[in-house]
Amino acid sequence: MAVQRLDIHRRDRGERALVTLAGDIWPATTPLLRAALEQCLRDGMTAIDVDLTTVHSCDAKGLDVFLTASRRAGRVRACLYLHHPCAQITRLLAVTGSAPLLLATPAHPVPPALLRDLPVASAAGPSAPGTQTSCDRTGAPVVEDGIRLRRLTRRQAEDMREDIADLALASAVGFTGKVYRERGDFLRRLAASARRPGFALLVAETTVLVGCVFGFPVSPAGHSERGLQESVQRLTGCARFLLLTQVVAHQHPQQRVIGRRLQQRLLADGRAELGVALLHPADRAGQTLYDSWGWRNYGELVGLPCRSAPCVLTLSRERGPSLPAPRAAGPGRA
C-alpha cells in the first residue's frame, strides 16, 4: 500500500503567504497542515492563499483544519483563501456549505508576485487566478501538464532520493567527470552534496517528477573545492559560485523550460551570480543540452582530482535565456 503524504511549501510576499500543498489531506497529514497555517498567523500574515492544485483528496478532518484556521484568521483581521480545488474537494465544500467561507473568488486573486510558485499552464491554458476550478473529467490536478517548482528540505530530499535517482539514471547528463551509470554512484554524490553547508535542492513536477537541480556554494573560504574555486575565479573573475548538478527528463517536451527555471530559481534563492557545472568531456549530449540552456563551456579543466579532466560550464544569473552560449568549435583546455 502506497504511503500517503503531504508536502507543504510556503512563500511570503510582505504580509501575504502562498502555501502550496501536494499530496493528500487525511488524518495522518492534518497535523502538518494545521501547524503550517497556525505558523502563518503567528508570523503576522494578513492573507493566506492555499494552492490545492496538486492535492489529490481531502477528508472531513482536513476541512475542519481549514475552517478553524479561517475562523482564527478572522479574529486577527486576516483571511484564508483556497485556490484550485480538485473535484473531490469542490464537492466536499459544496456539501458542507463551506465554499462561500473558504473558496477564493475573482475579487481575491493571488498577487502576481506569488504566481511564479503556481503551476505553469500547458498549451491548453491555465484557469484564471483566484477562480474556482475542478477536474471532473479526469480526476487529476487542474493543470495536468503544468510545471511546479518545489524546494525540498534535507529530510524531504532523503525521502525522494530513490525517485530522483530514477530520473538521474534516465538522463543523459553527467556530473564531475562521469555519466551516471549506477544508482549507487548518484546516491553517494547526492548524499555528499547534502552534507555541504548551504545545500539546496529543487524539484520540478508535473504529475510526476520531471526535473531536479541541487548544489552548494563554493567560496574562497572552502577547502575541499579550492582547486576548482581558484580555477573558476581565474576564468570568470567570480570568487563565489554555486556548484550545480542538473537532472532533467530528457524526453520531456518542455525540457529546456524545466532546466532554465530550475537553474535560475536555484541561483536566485542562493543569491549567487554564477552557477558552475562539471561534465565528462565525452558527454556531448550533456554539453549540447547545457548549451541550449545558455551555459558557457570553457572546455576541459586539468588538475582536478578526477579520472578525466571535466568540462567546466558556467551560467550567469543575469544571462537571459535568449542569449547564445559562446562556445569554441572544439573543447579546449583551461
PDB file of N, CA and C in Angstrom, residues 101-176:
ATOM      1  N   LEU A 101     -17.202  30.301   2.447  1.00  0.00           N
ATOM      2  CA  LEU A 101     -16.293  30.718   3.511  1.00  0.00           C
ATOM      3  C   LEU A 101     -14.828  30.588   3.111  1.00  0.00           C
ATOM      4  N   LEU A 102     -14.520  29.614   2.255  1.00  0.00           N
ATOM      5  CA  LEU A 102     -13.126  29.274   2.006  1.00  0.00           C
ATOM      6  C   LEU A 102     -12.646  29.529   0.584  1.00  0.00           C
ATOM      7  N   LEU A 103     -13.509  29.355  -0.404  1.00  0.00           N
ATOM      8  CA  LEU A 103     -13.039  29.440  -1.786  1.00  0.00           C
ATOM      9  C   LEU A 103     -12.727  30.869  -2.195  1.00  0.00           C
ATOM     10  N   ALA A 104     -11.601  31.028  -2.890  1.00  0.00           N
ATOM     11  CA  ALA A 104     -11.248  32.341  -3.426  1.00  0.00           C
ATOM     12  C   ALA A 104     -12.209  32.697  -4.541  1.00  0.00           C
ATOM     13  N   THR A 105     -12.428  33.972  -4.736  1.00  0.00           N
ATOM     14  CA  THR A 105     -13.281  34.482  -5.800  1.00  0.00           C
ATOM     15  C   THR A 105     -12.449  35.389  -6.686  1.00  0.00           C
ATOM     16  N   PRO A 106     -12.959  35.801  -7.854  1.00  0.00           N
ATOM     17  CA  PRO A 106     -12.196  36.728  -8.700  1.00  0.00           C
ATOM     18  C   PRO A 106     -11.785  38.007  -7.992  1.00  0.00           C
ATOM     19  N   ALA A 107     -12.463  38.343  -6.886  1.00  0.00           N
ATOM     20  CA  ALA A 107     -12.098  39.560  -6.159  1.00  0.00           C
ATOM     21  C   ALA A 107     -10.894  39.352  -5.256  1.00  0.00           C
ATOM     22  N   HIS A 108     -10.471  38.076  -5.104  1.00  0.00           N
ATOM     23  CA  HIS A 108      -9.345  37.779  -4.219  1.00  0.00           C
ATOM     24  C   HIS A 108      -8.323  36.910  -4.954  1.00  0.00           C
ATOM     25  N   PRO A 109      -7.727  37.408  -6.023  1.00  0.00           N
ATOM     26  CA  PRO A 109      -6.734  36.612  -6.752  1.00  0.00           C
ATOM     27  C   PRO A 109      -5.414  36.555  -5.993  1.00  0.00           C
ATOM     28  N   VAL A 110      -4.587  35.579  -6.377  1.00  0.00           N
ATOM     29  CA  VAL A 110      -3.238  35.523  -5.827  1.00  0.00           C
ATOM     30  C   VAL A 110      -2.418  36.625  -6.484  1.00  0.00           C
ATOM     31  N   PRO A 111      -1.665  37.415  -5.720  1.00  0.00           N
ATOM     32  CA  PRO A 111      -0.875  38.502  -6.313  1.00  0.00           C
ATOM     33  C   PRO A 111       0.126  37.980  -7.332  1.00  0.00           C
ATOM     34  N   PRO A 112       0.430  38.771  -8.388  1.00  0.00           N
ATOM     35  CA  PRO A 112       1.396  38.336  -9.396  1.00  0.00           C
ATOM     36  C   PRO A 112       2.743  37.979  -8.809  1.00  0.00           C
ATOM     37  N   ALA A 113       3.161  38.626  -7.714  1.00  0.00           N
ATOM     38  CA  ALA A 113       4.463  38.337  -7.122  1.00  0.00           C
ATOM     39  C   ALA A 113       4.545  36.913  -6.605  1.00  0.00           C
ATOM     40  N   LEU A 114       3.383  36.298  -6.304  1.00  0.00           N
ATOM     41  CA  LEU A 114       3.374  34.936  -5.805  1.00  0.00           C
ATOM     42  C   LEU A 114       3.056  33.914  -6.879  1.00  0.00           C
ATOM     43  N   LEU A 115       2.589  34.374  -8.032  1.00  0.00           N
ATOM     44  CA  LEU A 115       2.139  33.438  -9.062  1.00  0.00           C
ATOM     45  C   LEU A 115       3.257  32.583  -9.628  1.00  0.00           C
ATOM     46  N   ARG A 116       4.520  33.024  -9.504  1.00  0.00           N
ATOM     47  CA  ARG A 116       5.598  32.225 -10.087  1.00  0.00           C
ATOM     48  C   ARG A 116       5.759  30.893  -9.373  1.00  0.00           C
ATOM     49  N   ASP A 117       5.169  30.746  -8.177  1.00  0.00           N
ATOM     50  CA  ASP A 117       5.209  29.468  -7.495  1.00  0.00           C
ATOM     51  C   ASP A 117       4.022  28.593  -7.840  1.00  0.00           C
ATOM     52  N   LEU A 118       3.060  29.120  -8.614  1.00  0.00           N
ATOM     53  CA  LEU A 118       1.946  28.312  -9.056  1.00  0.00           C
ATOM     54  C   LEU A 118       2.318  27.618 -10.351  1.00  0.00           C
ATOM     55  N   PRO A 119       1.612  26.546 -10.766  1.00  0.00           N
ATOM     56  CA  PRO A 119       1.992  25.811 -11.966  1.00  0.00           C
ATOM     57  C   PRO A 119       1.952  26.671 -13.211  1.00  0.00           C
ATOM     58  N   VAL A 120       2.846  26.374 -14.137  1.00  0.00           N
ATOM     59  CA  VAL A 120       2.805  26.995 -15.454  1.00  0.00           C
ATOM     60  C   VAL A 120       1.878  26.161 -16.313  1.00  0.00           C
ATOM     61  N   ALA A 121       0.933  26.805 -16.967  1.00  0.00           N
ATOM     62  CA  ALA A 121      -0.105  26.063 -17.672  1.00  0.00           C
ATOM     63  C   ALA A 121       0.440  25.359 -18.890  1.00  0.00           C
ATOM     64  N   SER A 122      -0.262  24.319 -19.297  1.00  0.00           N
ATOM     65  CA  SER A 122       0.051  23.633 -20.531  1.00  0.00           C
ATOM     66  C   SER A 122      -0.487  24.445 -21.691  1.00  0.00           C
ATOM     67  N   ALA A 123      -0.387  23.891 -22.871  1.00  0.00           N
ATOM     68  CA  ALA A 123      -0.824  24.623 -24.056  1.00  0.00           C
ATOM     69  C   ALA A 123      -2.304  24.951 -24.005  1.00  0.00           C
ATOM     70  N   ALA A 124      -3.057  24.184 -23.228  1.00  0.00           N
ATOM     71  CA  ALA A 124      -4.486  24.441 -23.131  1.00  0.00           C
ATOM     72  C   ALA A 124      -4.782  25.717 -22.377  1.00  0.00           C
ATOM     73  N   GLY A 125      -3.821  26.201 -21.574  1.00  0.00           N
ATOM     74  CA  GLY A 125      -4.004  27.448 -20.847  1.00  0.00           C
ATOM     75  C   GLY A 125      -4.482  27.213 -19.443  1.00  0.00           C
ATOM     76  N   PRO A 126      -4.105  28.099 -18.507  1.00  0.00           N
ATOM     77  CA  PRO A 126      -4.466  27.924 -17.115  1.00  0.00           C
ATOM     78  C   PRO A 126      -5.835  28.472 -16.802  1.00  0.00           C
ATOM     79  N   SER A 127      -6.337  28.088 -15.656  1.00  0.00           N
ATOM     80  CA  SER A 127      -7.534  28.731 -15.143  1.00  0.00           C
ATOM     81  C   SER A 127      -7.135  30.095 -14.623  1.00  0.00           C
ATOM     82  N   ALA A 128      -8.079  31.017 -14.629  1.00  0.00           N
ATOM     83  CA  ALA A 128      -7.774  32.354 -14.149  1.00  0.00           C
ATOM     84  C   ALA A 128      -7.436  32.318 -12.678  1.00  0.00           C
ATOM     85  N   PRO A 129      -6.413  33.075 -12.250  1.00  0.00           N
ATOM     86  CA  PRO A 129      -6.037  33.074 -10.843  1.00  0.00           C
ATOM     87  C   PRO A 129      -7.217  33.479  -9.965  1.00  0.00           C
ATOM     88  N   GLY A 130      -7.367  32.759  -8.843  1.00  0.00           N
ATOM     89  CA  GLY A 130      -8.387  33.115  -7.880  1.00  0.00           C
ATOM     90  C   GLY A 130      -9.781  32.642  -8.220  1.00  0.00           C
ATOM     91  N   THR A 131      -9.958  31.794  -9.242  1.00  0.00           N
ATOM     92  CA  THR A 131     -11.286  31.294  -9.571  1.00  0.00           C
ATOM     93  C   THR A 131     -11.400  29.839  -9.176  1.00  0.00           C
ATOM     94  N   GLN A 132     -12.624  29.406  -8.946  1.00  0.00           N
ATOM     95  CA  GLN A 132     -12.846  28.015  -8.591  1.00  0.00           C
ATOM     96  C   GLN A 132     -12.785  27.169  -9.853  1.00  0.00           C
ATOM     97  N   THR A 133     -12.005  26.119  -9.810  1.00  0.00           N
ATOM     98  CA  THR A 133     -11.911  25.206 -10.947  1.00  0.00           C
ATOM     99  C   THR A 133     -12.014  23.789 -10.430  1.00  0.00           C
ATOM    100  N   SER A 134     -12.317  22.873 -11.305  1.00  0.00           N
ATOM    101  CA  SER A 134     -12.384  21.467 -10.909  1.00  0.00           C
ATOM    102  C   SER A 134     -11.888  20.625 -12.058  1.00  0.00           C
ATOM    103  N   CYS A 135     -11.754  19.341 -11.800  1.00  0.00           N
ATOM    104  CA  CYS A 135     -11.209  18.433 -12.821  1.00  0.00           C
ATOM    105  C   CYS A 135     -12.126  17.224 -12.914  1.00  0.00           C
ATOM    106  N   ASP A 136     -13.402  17.471 -13.167  1.00  0.00           N
ATOM    107  CA  ASP A 136     -14.377  16.398 -13.162  1.00  0.00           C
ATOM    108  C   ASP A 136     -14.121  15.372 -14.260  1.00  0.00           C
ATOM    109  N   ARG A 137     -13.514  15.801 -15.365  1.00  0.00           N
ATOM    110  CA  ARG A 137     -13.363  14.875 -16.478  1.00  0.00           C
ATOM    111  C   ARG A 137     -12.295  13.829 -16.205  1.00  0.00           C
ATOM    112  N   THR A 138     -11.219  14.196 -15.543  1.00  0.00           N
ATOM    113  CA  THR A 138     -10.111  13.268 -15.379  1.00  0.00           C
ATOM    114  C   THR A 138      -9.848  12.898 -13.934  1.00  0.00           C
ATOM    115  N   GLY A 139     -10.283  13.731 -12.982  1.00  0.00           N
ATOM    116  CA  GLY A 139      -9.965  13.473 -11.594  1.00  0.00           C
ATOM    117  C   GLY A 139      -8.523  13.790 -11.257  1.00  0.00           C
ATOM    118  N   ALA A 140      -7.782  14.393 -12.190  1.00  0.00           N
ATOM    119  CA  ALA A 140      -6.376  14.726 -11.982  1.00  0.00           C
ATOM    120  C   ALA A 140      -6.274  16.193 -11.597  1.00  0.00           C
ATOM    121  N   PRO A 141      -5.071  16.670 -11.226  1.00  0.00           N
ATOM    122  CA  PRO A 141      -4.919  18.096 -10.924  1.00  0.00           C
ATOM    123  C   PRO A 141      -5.392  18.966 -12.071  1.00  0.00           C
ATOM    124  N   VAL A 142      -5.788  20.190 -11.768  1.00  0.00           N
ATOM    125  CA  VAL A 142      -6.372  21.079 -12.765  1.00  0.00           C
ATOM    126  C   VAL A 142      -5.422  21.303 -13.925  1.00  0.00           C
ATOM    127  N   VAL A 143      -4.172  21.642 -13.624  1.00  0.00           N
ATOM    128  CA  VAL A 143      -3.188  21.884 -14.671  1.00  0.00           C
ATOM    129  C   VAL A 143      -2.338  20.630 -14.790  1.00  0.00           C
ATOM    130  N   GLU A 144      -2.819  19.672 -15.534  1.00  0.00           N
ATOM    131  CA  GLU A 144      -2.222  18.338 -15.527  1.00  0.00           C
ATOM    132  C   GLU A 144      -0.798  18.333 -16.077  1.00  0.00           C
ATOM    133  N   ASP A 145      -0.540  19.188 -17.086  1.00  0.00           N
ATOM    134  CA  ASP A 145       0.783  19.211 -17.697  1.00  0.00           C
ATOM    135  C   ASP A 145       1.604  20.405 -17.239  1.00  0.00           C
ATOM    136  N   GLY A 146       1.199  21.055 -16.164  1.00  0.00           N
ATOM    137  CA  GLY A 146       1.931  22.209 -15.673  1.00  0.00           C
ATOM    138  C   GLY A 146       3.237  21.806 -15.017  1.00  0.00           C
ATOM    139  N   ILE A 147       4.095  22.793 -14.832  1.00  0.00           N
ATOM    140  CA  ILE A 147       5.393  22.571 -14.193  1.00  0.00           C
ATOM    141  C   ILE A 147       5.407  23.327 -12.876  1.00  0.00           C
ATOM    142  N   ARG A 148       5.637  22.642 -11.801  1.00  0.00           N
ATOM    143  CA  ARG A 148       5.699  23.251 -10.481  1.00  0.00           C
ATOM    144  C   ARG A 148       7.109  23.061  -9.917  1.00  0.00           C
ATOM    145  N   LEU A 149       7.695  24.134  -9.412  1.00  0.00           N
ATOM    146  CA  LEU A 149       8.983  24.055  -8.742  1.00  0.00           C
ATOM    147  C   LEU A 149       8.755  23.989  -7.242  1.00  0.00           C
ATOM    148  N   ARG A 150       9.540  23.155  -6.578  1.00  0.00           N
ATOM    149  CA  ARG A 150       9.384  22.992  -5.133  1.00  0.00           C
ATOM    150  C   ARG A 150      10.754  22.764  -4.515  1.00  0.00           C
ATOM    151  N   ARG A 151      11.055  23.543  -3.480  1.00  0.00           N
ATOM    152  CA  ARG A 151      12.312  23.361  -2.779  1.00  0.00           C
ATOM    153  C   ARG A 151      12.116  22.356  -1.654  1.00  0.00           C
ATOM    154  N   LEU A 152      13.041  21.390  -1.567  1.00  0.00           N
ATOM    155  CA  LEU A 152      12.932  20.355  -0.558  1.00  0.00           C
ATOM    156  C   LEU A 152      13.902  20.607   0.591  1.00  0.00           C
ATOM    157  N   THR A 153      13.475  20.236   1.776  1.00  0.00           N
ATOM    158  CA  THR A 153      14.394  20.220   2.907  1.00  0.00           C
ATOM    159  C   THR A 153      15.309  19.002   2.766  1.00  0.00           C
ATOM    160  N   ARG A 154      16.324  18.928   3.600  1.00  0.00           N
ATOM    161  CA  ARG A 154      17.205  17.756   3.555  1.00  0.00           C
ATOM    162  C   ARG A 154      16.417  16.469   3.816  1.00  0.00           C
ATOM    163  N   ARG A 155      15.486  16.529   4.743  1.00  0.00           N
ATOM    164  CA  ARG A 155      14.692  15.343   5.043  1.00  0.00           C
ATOM    165  C   ARG A 155      13.807  14.958   3.870  1.00  0.00           C
ATOM    166  N   GLN A 156      13.181  15.933   3.230  1.00  0.00           N
ATOM    167  CA  GLN A 156      12.361  15.634   2.065  1.00  0.00           C
ATOM    168  C   GLN A 156      13.205  15.091   0.920  1.00  0.00           C
ATOM    169  N   ALA A 157      14.403  15.634   0.754  1.00  0.00           N
ATOM    170  CA  ALA A 157      15.305  15.135  -0.287  1.00  0.00           C
ATOM    171  C   ALA A 157      15.681  13.688  -0.017  1.00  0.00           C
ATOM    172  N   GLU A 158      15.884  13.365   1.245  1.00  0.00           N
ATOM    173  CA  GLU A 158      16.193  11.981   1.604  1.00  0.00           C
ATOM    174  C   GLU A 158      15.014  11.070   1.273  1.00  0.00           C
ATOM    175  N   ASP A 159      13.802  11.534   1.551  1.00  0.00           N
ATOM    176  CA  ASP A 159      12.613  10.720   1.262  1.00  0.00           C
ATOM    177  C   ASP A 159      12.431  10.483  -0.233  1.00  0.00           C
ATOM    178  N   MET A 160      12.837  11.467  -1.054  1.00  0.00           N
ATOM    179  CA  MET A 160      12.621  11.369  -2.506  1.00  0.00           C
ATOM    180  C   MET A 160      13.853  10.916  -3.262  1.00  0.00           C
ATOM    181  N   ARG A 161      14.902  10.504  -2.559  1.00  0.00           N
ATOM    182  CA  ARG A 161      16.170  10.230  -3.241  1.00  0.00           C
ATOM    183  C   ARG A 161      16.061   9.103  -4.263  1.00  0.00           C
ATOM    184  N   GLU A 162      15.222   8.090  -4.006  1.00  0.00           N
ATOM    185  CA  GLU A 162      15.093   6.995  -4.966  1.00  0.00           C
ATOM    186  C   GLU A 162      14.418   7.479  -6.252  1.00  0.00           C
ATOM    187  N   ASP A 163      13.394   8.330  -6.111  1.00  0.00           N
ATOM    188  CA  ASP A 163      12.739   8.879  -7.298  1.00  0.00           C
ATOM    189  C   ASP A 163      13.699   9.762  -8.089  1.00  0.00           C
ATOM    190  N   ILE A 164      14.496  10.556  -7.370  1.00  0.00           N
ATOM    191  CA  ILE A 164      15.469  11.414  -8.047  1.00  0.00           C
ATOM    192  C   ILE A 164      16.527  10.562  -8.740  1.00  0.00           C
ATOM    193  N   ALA A 165      16.924   9.465  -8.107  1.00  0.00           N
ATOM    194  CA  ALA A 165      17.909   8.572  -8.723  1.00  0.00           C
ATOM    195  C   ALA A 165      17.355   7.943  -9.993  1.00  0.00           C
ATOM    196  N   ASP A 166      16.078   7.562  -9.982  1.00  0.00           N
ATOM    197  CA  ASP A 166      15.462   7.015 -11.198  1.00  0.00           C
ATOM    198  C   ASP A 166      15.561   8.022 -12.341  1.00  0.00           C
ATOM    199  N   LEU A 167      15.289   9.283 -12.036  1.00  0.00           N
ATOM    200  CA  LEU A 167      15.354  10.329 -13.058  1.00  0.00           C
ATOM    201  C   LEU A 167      16.786  10.510 -13.546  1.00  0.00           C
ATOM    202  N   ALA A 168      17.748  10.455 -12.618  1.00  0.00           N
ATOM    203  CA  ALA A 168      19.145  10.643 -12.988  1.00  0.00           C
ATOM    204  C   ALA A 168      19.625   9.536 -13.926  1.00  0.00           C
ATOM    205  N   LEU A 169      19.222   8.308 -13.661  1.00  0.00           N
ATOM    206  CA  LEU A 169      19.660   7.195 -14.493  1.00  0.00           C
ATOM    207  C   LEU A 169      19.040   7.249 -15.889  1.00  0.00           C
ATOM    208  N   ALA A 170      17.875   7.882 -15.991  1.00  0.00           N
ATOM    209  CA  ALA A 170      17.229   8.014 -17.293  1.00  0.00           C
ATOM    210  C   ALA A 170      17.744   9.216 -18.065  1.00  0.00           C
ATOM    211  N   SER A 171      18.546  10.058 -17.408  1.00  0.00           N
ATOM    212  CA  SER A 171      19.064  11.265 -18.045  1.00  0.00           C
ATOM    213  C   SER A 171      20.399  10.985 -18.687  1.00  0.00           C
ATOM    214  N   ALA A 172      20.706  11.755 -19.738  1.00  0.00           N
ATOM    215  CA  ALA A 172      21.992  11.601 -20.425  1.00  0.00           C
ATOM    216  C   ALA A 172      23.058  12.507 -19.861  1.00  0.00           C
ATOM    217  N   VAL A 173      22.718  13.347 -18.880  1.00  0.00           N
ATOM    218  CA  VAL A 173      23.654  14.344 -18.388  1.00  0.00           C
ATOM    219  C   VAL A 173      24.421  13.811 -17.199  1.00  0.00           C
ATOM    220  N   GLY A 174      25.738  13.980 -17.209  1.00  0.00           N
ATOM    221  CA  GLY A 174      26.583  13.517 -16.120  1.00  0.00           C
ATOM    222  C   GLY A 174      27.058  14.658 -15.258  1.00  0.00           C
ATOM    223  N   PHE A 175      28.010  14.365 -14.378  1.00  0.00           N
ATOM    224  CA  PHE A 175      28.497  15.375 -13.434  1.00  0.00           C
ATOM    225  C   PHE A 175      29.845  14.938 -12.889  1.00  0.00           C
ATOM    226  N   THR A 176      30.743  15.901 -12.727  1.00  0.00           N
ATOM    227  CA  THR A 176      32.041  15.676 -12.127  1.00  0.00           C
ATOM    228  C   THR A 176      32.754  14.487 -12.746  1.00  0.00           C
TER     229      THR A 176
END
